[in-house]
PDB file of C-alpha atoms in Angstrom:
ATOM      1  CA  MET A   1       0.000   0.000   0.000  1.00 97.00           C
ATOM      2  CA  LYS A   2       1.253   3.462  -0.914  1.00 98.00           C
ATOM      3  CA  VAL A   3      -0.309   6.602   0.599  1.00 98.00           C
ATOM      4  CA  LYS A   4       0.918  10.093  -0.181  1.00 98.00           C
ATOM      5  CA  LEU A   5      -0.446  13.480   0.844  1.00 98.00           C
ATOM      6  CA  LEU A   6      -0.524  15.230  -2.525  1.00 98.00           C
ATOM      7  CA  ASP A   7      -2.006  18.592  -1.571  1.00 98.00           C
ATOM      8  CA  TYR A   8      -3.583  20.436   1.338  1.00 98.00           C
ATOM      9  CA  THR A   9      -4.832  23.846   2.385  1.00 98.00           C
ATOM     10  CA  PRO A  10      -1.769  26.072   2.934  1.00 96.00           C
ATOM     11  CA  GLU A  11      -1.101  26.731   6.623  1.00 94.00           C
ATOM     12  CA  PRO A  12      -4.096  24.645   7.671  1.00 96.00           C
ATOM     13  CA  GLU A  13      -3.851  25.362  11.380  1.00 95.00           C
ATOM     14  CA  ARG A  14      -3.649  29.114  10.803  1.00 92.00           C
ATOM     15  CA  VAL A  15      -6.818  28.892   8.695  1.00 92.00           C
ATOM     16  CA  VAL A  16      -8.627  27.055  11.515  1.00 93.00           C
ATOM     17  CA  ALA A  17      -7.498  29.621  14.080  1.00 90.00           C
ATOM     18  CA  MET A  18      -8.508  32.466  11.793  1.00 88.00           C
ATOM     19  CA  ALA A  19     -11.978  30.949  11.349  1.00 89.00           C
ATOM     20  CA  ALA A  20     -12.339  30.603  15.102  1.00 86.00           C
ATOM     21  CA  ARG A  21     -11.306  34.206  15.806  1.00 84.00           C
ATOM     22  CA  LEU A  22     -13.516  35.581  13.041  1.00 78.00           C
ATOM     23  CA  CYS A  23     -16.627  34.378  14.837  1.00 69.00           C
ATOM     24  CA  TYR A  24     -15.937  36.856  17.656  1.00 65.00           C
ATOM     25  CA  SER A  25     -14.110  39.678  15.905  1.00 63.00           C
ATOM     26  CA  ALA A  26     -15.178  42.886  14.194  1.00 53.00           C
ATOM     27  CA  VAL A  27     -12.201  42.861  11.816  1.00 60.00           C
ATOM     28  CA  GLY A  28     -11.805  40.795   8.642  1.00 63.00           C
ATOM     29  CA  ALA A  29     -10.111  37.466   8.111  1.00 65.00           C
ATOM     30  CA  GLU A  30      -6.972  38.860   6.439  1.00 66.00           C
ATOM     31  CA  GLU A  31      -6.266  41.250   9.299  1.00 66.00           C
ATOM     32  CA  LEU A  32      -6.886  38.530  11.856  1.00 68.00           C
ATOM     33  CA  SER A  33      -4.424  36.216  10.142  1.00 67.00           C
ATOM     34  CA  GLU A  34      -1.696  38.850  10.309  1.00 68.00           C
ATOM     35  CA  LYS A  35      -2.209  39.319  14.055  1.00 75.00           C
ATOM     36  CA  LEU A  36      -2.085  35.643  14.983  1.00 82.00           C
ATOM     37  CA  SER A  37       1.281  34.451  16.261  1.00 87.00           C
ATOM     38  CA  ASP A  38       2.245  30.800  15.854  1.00 90.00           C
ATOM     39  CA  GLU A  39       1.703  30.299  19.586  1.00 91.00           C
ATOM     40  CA  LYS A  40      -1.790  31.765  19.399  1.00 89.00           C
ATOM     41  CA  VAL A  41      -2.571  29.595  16.392  1.00 91.00           C
ATOM     42  CA  ARG A  42      -1.627  26.425  18.272  1.00 92.00           C
ATOM     43  CA  ALA A  43      -3.600  27.463  21.338  1.00 91.00           C
ATOM     44  CA  MET A  44      -6.686  28.305  19.294  1.00 89.00           C
ATOM     45  CA  VAL A  45      -6.591  25.046  17.325  1.00 93.00           C
ATOM     46  CA  LYS A  46      -6.269  23.014  20.535  1.00 91.00           C
ATOM     47  CA  LYS A  47      -9.234  24.872  21.980  1.00 89.00           C
ATOM     48  CA  MET A  48     -11.409  24.313  18.915  1.00 88.00           C
ATOM     49  CA  VAL A  49     -10.690  20.583  18.855  1.00 88.00           C
ATOM     50  CA  LYS A  50     -11.279  20.235  22.608  1.00 85.00           C
ATOM     51  CA  LEU A  51     -14.551  22.189  22.507  1.00 84.00           C
ATOM     52  CA  GLY A  52     -15.774  20.357  19.428  1.00 81.00           C
ATOM     53  CA  HIS A  53     -16.242  23.623  17.526  1.00 81.00           C
ATOM     54  CA  ALA A  54     -15.990  21.542  14.374  1.00 88.00           C
ATOM     55  CA  SER A  55     -17.218  24.021  11.758  1.00 92.00           C
ATOM     56  CA  THR A  56     -13.899  25.855  12.026  1.00 92.00           C
ATOM     57  CA  ILE A  57     -11.920  22.800  10.932  1.00 94.00           C
ATOM     58  CA  GLU A  58     -14.057  22.217   7.857  1.00 95.00           C
ATOM     59  CA  HIS A  59     -12.203  25.055   6.108  1.00 95.00           C
ATOM     60  CA  VAL A  60      -9.076  22.961   5.546  1.00 97.00           C
ATOM     61  CA  SER A  61      -8.822  19.948   3.282  1.00 98.00           C
ATOM     62  CA  PHE A  62      -6.286  17.262   2.407  1.00 98.00           C
ATOM     63  CA  THR A  63      -5.845  15.264  -0.816  1.00 98.00           C
ATOM     64  CA  PHE A  64      -4.261  11.792  -0.809  1.00 98.00           C
ATOM     65  CA  GLY A  65      -3.044   9.526  -3.566  1.00 98.00           C
ATOM     66  CA  VAL A  66      -3.649   5.889  -2.627  1.00 98.00           C
ATOM     67  CA  GLU A  67      -2.261   2.875  -4.502  1.00 98.00           C
ATOM     68  CA  GLY A  68      -1.909  -0.845  -3.880  1.00 98.00           C
ATOM     69  CA  VAL A  69      -5.296  -1.332  -2.237  1.00 98.00           C
ATOM     70  CA  SER A  70      -8.180  -3.665  -3.009  1.00 98.00           C
ATOM     71  CA  ARG A  71     -11.698  -3.013  -4.182  1.00 97.00           C
ATOM     72  CA  VAL A  72     -12.775  -4.369  -0.787  1.00 98.00           C
ATOM     73  CA  LEU A  73     -11.099  -1.358   0.825  1.00 98.00           C
ATOM     74  CA  THR A  74     -12.472   1.228  -1.597  1.00 98.00           C
ATOM     75  CA  HIS A  75     -16.020  -0.094  -1.230  1.00 97.00           C
ATOM     76  CA  GLN A  76     -15.700   0.714   2.473  1.00 97.00           C
ATOM     77  CA  LEU A  77     -13.853   3.981   1.940  1.00 98.00           C
ATOM     78  CA  VAL A  78     -16.460   5.593  -0.308  1.00 97.00           C
ATOM     79  CA  ARG A  79     -19.091   5.119   2.384  1.00 96.00           C
ATOM     80  CA  HIS A  80     -17.507   8.166   4.012  1.00 96.00           C
ATOM     81  CA  ARG A  81     -19.739  10.536   2.099  1.00 93.00           C
ATOM     82  CA  ILE A  82     -18.357  13.984   2.958  1.00 94.00           C
ATOM     83  CA  ALA A  83     -15.366  13.501   0.712  1.00 97.00           C
ATOM     84  CA  SER A  84     -14.383  13.527  -2.951  1.00 98.00           C
ATOM     85  CA  TYR A  85     -13.130  10.448  -4.796  1.00 98.00           C
ATOM     86  CA  ASP A  86     -11.751   9.529  -8.199  1.00 98.00           C
ATOM     87  CA  GLN A  87     -10.866   5.888  -8.771  1.00 98.00           C
ATOM     88  CA  GLN A  88      -9.079   4.036 -11.544  1.00 97.00           C
ATOM     89  CA  SER A  89     -11.790   2.838 -13.932  1.00 96.00           C
ATOM     90  CA  GLN A  90     -12.184  -0.835 -14.784  1.00 97.00           C
ATOM     91  CA  ARG A  91     -14.330   0.247 -17.740  1.00 96.00           C
ATOM     92  CA  TYR A  92     -11.442   1.942 -19.505  1.00 95.00           C
ATOM     93  CA  VAL A  93      -8.252   0.525 -17.944  1.00 96.00           C
ATOM     94  CA  ALA A  94      -7.514  -3.051 -19.024  1.00 97.00           C
ATOM     95  CA  ALA A  95      -7.008  -5.489 -16.140  1.00 97.00           C
ATOM     96  CA  HIS A  96      -4.796  -8.033 -17.952  1.00 97.00           C
ATOM     97  CA  GLY A  97      -2.420  -9.536 -15.387  1.00 96.00           C
ATOM     98  CA  PHE A  98      -3.944  -7.399 -12.635  1.00 97.00           C
ATOM     99  CA  GLN A  99      -2.195  -7.175  -9.283  1.00 98.00           C
ATOM    100  CA  TYR A 100      -4.132  -8.331  -6.244  1.00 98.00           C
ATOM    101  CA  ILE A 101      -4.224  -7.975  -2.475  1.00 98.00           C
ATOM    102  CA  THR A 102      -3.850 -11.032  -0.229  1.00 98.00           C
ATOM    103  CA  PRO A 103      -5.256 -10.846   3.328  1.00 98.00           C
ATOM    104  CA  PRO A 104      -2.677 -11.758   6.003  1.00 98.00           C
ATOM    105  CA  THR A 105      -4.837 -14.608   7.302  1.00 98.00           C
ATOM    106  CA  ILE A 106      -4.738 -16.238   3.868  1.00 98.00           C
ATOM    107  CA  ALA A 107      -1.047 -15.504   3.320  1.00 98.00           C
ATOM    108  CA  ALA A 108      -0.232 -17.241   6.627  1.00 98.00           C
ATOM    109  CA  ASN A 109      -2.032 -20.458   5.639  1.00 98.00           C
ATOM    110  CA  ALA A 110      -0.213 -22.384   2.900  1.00 98.00           C
ATOM    111  CA  GLU A 111      -3.244 -24.397   1.795  1.00 98.00           C
ATOM    112  CA  ALA A 112      -5.515 -21.356   1.743  1.00 98.00           C
ATOM    113  CA  LYS A 113      -2.875 -19.317  -0.112  1.00 98.00           C
ATOM    114  CA  ALA A 114      -2.551 -21.986  -2.815  1.00 98.00           C
ATOM    115  CA  LYS A 115      -6.328 -22.059  -3.370  1.00 98.00           C
ATOM    116  CA  TYR A 116      -6.481 -18.261  -3.392  1.00 98.00           C
ATOM    117  CA  ASP A 117      -3.658 -17.854  -5.907  1.00 98.00           C
ATOM    118  CA  LYS A 118      -5.144 -20.547  -8.182  1.00 98.00           C
ATOM    119  CA  LEU A 119      -8.509 -18.775  -8.230  1.00 98.00           C
ATOM    120  CA  ILE A 120      -6.870 -15.449  -9.080  1.00 98.00           C
ATOM    121  CA  ALA A 121      -4.942 -17.139 -11.909  1.00 98.00           C
ATOM    122  CA  ASP A 122      -8.216 -18.598 -13.252  1.00 98.00           C
ATOM    123  CA  ILE A 123      -9.875 -15.170 -13.085  1.00 98.00           C
ATOM    124  CA  ARG A 124      -6.978 -13.572 -14.958  1.00 98.00           C
ATOM    125  CA  LYS A 125      -7.204 -16.268 -17.656  1.00 98.00           C
ATOM    126  CA  THR A 126     -10.977 -15.917 -17.987  1.00 98.00           C
ATOM    127  CA  TYR A 127     -10.741 -12.117 -18.228  1.00 98.00           C
ATOM    128  CA  ASP A 128      -8.157 -12.429 -21.005  1.00 98.00           C
ATOM    129  CA  GLU A 129     -10.308 -14.972 -22.842  1.00 98.00           C
ATOM    130  CA  LEU A 130     -13.415 -12.808 -22.637  1.00 98.00           C
ATOM    131  CA  THR A 131     -11.659  -9.716 -23.986  1.00 98.00           C
ATOM    132  CA  ALA A 132     -10.073 -11.845 -26.758  1.00 98.00           C
ATOM    133  CA  LEU A 133     -13.612 -12.839 -27.749  1.00 98.00           C
ATOM    134  CA  GLY A 134     -14.456  -9.165 -28.193  1.00 98.00           C
ATOM    135  CA  ILE A 135     -16.227  -8.673 -24.859  1.00 98.00           C
ATOM    136  CA  PRO A 136     -15.818  -4.995 -23.824  1.00 97.00           C
ATOM    137  CA  LYS A 137     -13.653  -4.312 -20.756  1.00 97.00           C
ATOM    138  CA  GLU A 138     -16.676  -2.845 -18.975  1.00 97.00           C
ATOM    139  CA  ASP A 139     -18.414  -6.246 -19.219  1.00 98.00           C
ATOM    140  CA  ALA A 140     -15.376  -8.502 -18.832  1.00 98.00           C
ATOM    141  CA  ARG A 141     -14.698  -6.813 -15.478  1.00 98.00           C
ATOM    142  CA  TYR A 142     -17.690  -8.643 -13.997  1.00 98.00           C
ATOM    143  CA  VAL A 143     -15.422 -11.651 -13.410  1.00 98.00           C
ATOM    144  CA  LEU A 144     -12.777  -9.658 -11.533  1.00 98.00           C
ATOM    145  CA  ALA A 145     -12.228 -10.310  -7.831  1.00 97.00           C
ATOM    146  CA  ASN A 146     -12.715  -7.851  -4.976  1.00 97.00           C
ATOM    147  CA  ALA A 147      -9.009  -8.473  -4.350  1.00 98.00           C
ATOM    148  CA  THR A 148      -8.078  -6.650  -7.579  1.00 98.00           C
ATOM    149  CA  GLU A 149      -5.611  -3.826  -6.919  1.00 98.00           C
ATOM    150  CA  THR A 150      -6.877  -0.301  -7.511  1.00 98.00           C
ATOM    151  CA  LYS A 151      -5.821   3.324  -7.168  1.00 98.00           C
ATOM    152  CA  ILE A 152      -7.895   6.171  -5.780  1.00 98.00           C
ATOM    153  CA  LEU A 153      -7.607   9.898  -5.118  1.00 98.00           C
ATOM    154  CA  VAL A 154      -9.256  11.045  -1.885  1.00 98.00           C
ATOM    155  CA  THR A 155      -9.988  14.549  -0.596  1.00 98.00           C
ATOM    156  CA  MET A 156     -11.483  15.160   2.852  1.00 98.00           C
ATOM    157  CA  ASN A 157     -11.799  18.175   5.073  1.00 98.00           C
ATOM    158  CA  ALA A 158     -10.301  17.944   8.554  1.00 97.00           C
ATOM    159  CA  ARG A 159     -13.627  17.313  10.256  1.00 96.00           C
ATOM    160  CA  SER A 160     -14.368  14.352   7.977  1.00 97.00           C
ATOM    161  CA  LEU A 161     -10.840  13.065   8.467  1.00 97.00           C
ATOM    162  CA  LEU A 162     -11.157  13.099  12.257  1.00 95.00           C
ATOM    163  CA  HIS A 163     -14.397  11.107  11.973  1.00 95.00           C
ATOM    164  CA  PHE A 164     -12.733   8.731   9.518  1.00 97.00           C
ATOM    165  CA  PHE A 165      -9.855   8.167  11.943  1.00 97.00           C
ATOM    166  CA  ASN A 166     -12.293   7.601  14.820  1.00 94.00           C
ATOM    167  CA  LEU A 167     -13.876   4.713  12.942  1.00 95.00           C
ATOM    168  CA  ARG A 168     -11.093   3.270  10.830  1.00 96.00           C
ATOM    169  CA  CYS A 169      -8.121   3.433  13.224  1.00 95.00           C
ATOM    170  CA  CYS A 170     -10.191   1.251  15.561  1.00 94.00           C
ATOM    171  CA  TYR A 171      -9.178  -2.406  15.915  1.00 92.00           C
ATOM    172  CA  ARG A 172     -12.716  -3.348  14.909  1.00 92.00           C
ATOM    173  CA  ALA A 173     -12.128  -1.897  11.453  1.00 95.00           C
ATOM    174  CA  GLN A 174     -10.903  -4.372   8.841  1.00 97.00           C
ATOM    175  CA  TRP A 175      -7.106  -4.676   8.649  1.00 97.00           C
ATOM    176  CA  GLU A 176      -6.648  -3.073   5.222  1.00 98.00           C
ATOM    177  CA  ILE A 177      -8.659   0.098   5.767  1.00 98.00           C
ATOM    178  CA  ARG A 178      -7.157   0.394   9.260  1.00 98.00           C
ATOM    179  CA  ASP A 179      -3.708   0.329   7.677  1.00 98.00           C
ATOM    180  CA  LEU A 180      -4.830   3.038   5.248  1.00 98.00           C
ATOM    181  CA  ALA A 181      -6.185   5.181   8.096  1.00 98.00           C
ATOM    182  CA  TYR A 182      -2.915   5.004  10.041  1.00 97.00           C
ATOM    183  CA  LYS A 183      -0.902   5.928   6.952  1.00 98.00           C
ATOM    184  CA  MET A 184      -3.200   8.881   6.200  1.00 98.00           C
ATOM    185  CA  LEU A 185      -2.970  10.003   9.832  1.00 98.00           C
ATOM    186  CA  ALA A 186       0.824   9.888   9.712  1.00 98.00           C
ATOM    187  CA  GLU A 187       0.764  12.082   6.603  1.00 98.00           C
ATOM    188  CA  VAL A 188      -1.499  14.808   8.002  1.00 98.00           C
ATOM    189  CA  LYS A 189       0.368  14.920  11.311  1.00 97.00           C
ATOM    190  CA  LYS A 190       3.419  16.095   9.371  1.00 97.00           C
ATOM    191  CA  VAL A 191       1.640  19.276   8.227  1.00 98.00           C
ATOM    192  CA  ALA A 192      -0.959  19.843  10.983  1.00 97.00           C
ATOM    193  CA  PRO A 193       0.341  18.224  14.197  1.00 96.00           C
ATOM    194  CA  THR A 194      -1.789  20.318  16.560  1.00 95.00           C
ATOM    195  CA  LEU A 195      -4.994  19.804  14.610  1.00 96.00           C
ATOM    196  CA  PHE A 196      -4.506  16.029  14.581  1.00 96.00           C
ATOM    197  CA  HIS A 197      -3.045  15.757  18.090  1.00 93.00           C
ATOM    198  CA  ASN A 198      -4.486  12.519  19.533  1.00 89.00           C
ATOM    199  CA  ALA A 199      -6.504  11.869  16.362  1.00 93.00           C
ATOM    200  CA  GLY A 200      -7.171   8.179  15.852  1.00 92.00           C
ATOM    201  CA  ALA A 201      -9.566   5.547  17.131  1.00 92.00           C
ATOM    202  CA  SER A 202     -12.388   6.905  19.292  1.00 89.00           C
ATOM    203  CA  CYS A 203     -10.715   5.620  22.467  1.00 88.00           C
ATOM    204  CA  VAL A 204      -7.519   7.529  21.671  1.00 87.00           C
ATOM    205  CA  ASN A 205      -9.338  10.617  20.413  1.00 84.00           C
ATOM    206  CA  THR A 206     -12.043  10.929  23.072  1.00 82.00           C
ATOM    207  CA  GLY A 207     -10.834   8.724  25.918  1.00 83.00           C
ATOM    208  CA  ARG A 208     -13.790   6.353  25.695  1.00 84.00           C
ATOM    209  CA  CYS A 209     -14.799   3.291  23.684  1.00 86.00           C
ATOM    210  CA  PRO A 210     -18.181   3.565  21.906  1.00 87.00           C
ATOM    211  CA  GLU A 211     -18.356  -0.124  20.928  1.00 84.00           C
ATOM    212  CA  GLY A 212     -20.053  -1.407  24.087  1.00 83.00           C
ATOM    213  CA  ASP A 213     -20.200  -5.212  24.183  1.00 83.00           C
ATOM    214  CA  MET A 214     -18.397  -5.308  20.831  1.00 83.00           C
ATOM    215  CA  THR A 215     -15.272  -3.582  22.175  1.00 85.00           C
ATOM    216  CA  CYS A 216     -11.919  -4.998  21.073  1.00 85.00           C
ATOM    217  CA  GLY A 217     -10.879  -5.176  24.730  1.00 81.00           C
ATOM    218  CA  ARG A 218      -7.748  -3.103  24.139  1.00 80.00           C
ATOM    219  CA  PHE A 219      -8.923   0.161  25.680  1.00 75.00           C
ATOM    220  CA  ALA A 220      -6.093   0.391  28.220  1.00 78.00           C
ATOM    221  CA  GLU A 221      -3.496  -0.474  25.567  1.00 75.00           C
ATOM    222  CA  MET A 222      -4.859   2.114  23.132  1.00 75.00           C
ATOM    223  CA  MET A 223      -5.041   4.805  25.799  1.00 73.00           C
ATOM    224  CA  LYS A 224      -1.252   4.570  26.098  1.00 71.00           C
ATOM    225  CA  LEU A 225      -1.116   6.035  22.580  1.00 73.00           C
ATOM    226  CA  ARG A 226      -2.634   9.290  23.789  1.00 72.00           C
ATOM    227  CA  GLU A 227      -0.116  12.110  23.815  1.00 74.00           C
ATOM    228  CA  PRO A 228      -0.027  14.404  26.855  1.00 72.00           C
ATOM    229  CA  ASP A 229      -1.327  17.928  26.318  1.00 69.00           C
ATOM    230  CA  ASP A 230       1.299  20.644  26.320  1.00 57.00           C
TER     231      ASP A 230
END
């Protein structure tokens, strides 16, 4: 899996702080931005996140390039609706010899891995045969597996990202999308460390587990990931 932060709102934390100050100021946004020191920006962003004043963090967005993931993952990913997506098309991009994702549980079981690889090989062969018979790619793709590798461009605002991390950094999320969430979180922390301070699974982010009887049982372990406030 490859995840890269391709673009983001310039000075995202300053934009959040500016939005927060604007709500209570008589002067305009440009003047406010000039008056905000880096220290004040950090303090204001921490306050907004702690208070849950989430409209202020909707003004900044982040765009990721994601490769080496399965259609299983992207089917889950696009359920996060306050986001923008563009995915490699199986209608127009030929899938001859397509790459595929193997779940760790299958990779660790020799017998299961052999069956899995054989099925993928059969699917590849059938896809090639169908297209050789003149079947359009958009129809031949019906035989492709959910394991087929894909690429997707994702843009989310910070509020949507925090919600995404709450759900998908959780141990109850499937392994592949959880891996994606952690990689995305690592990327945004490089450019907005205060905004995404303690972002992650709900237990890390809020200090409580919302899963009830379905909890993963790792609350204490996950709480150790929380970073102390400055």
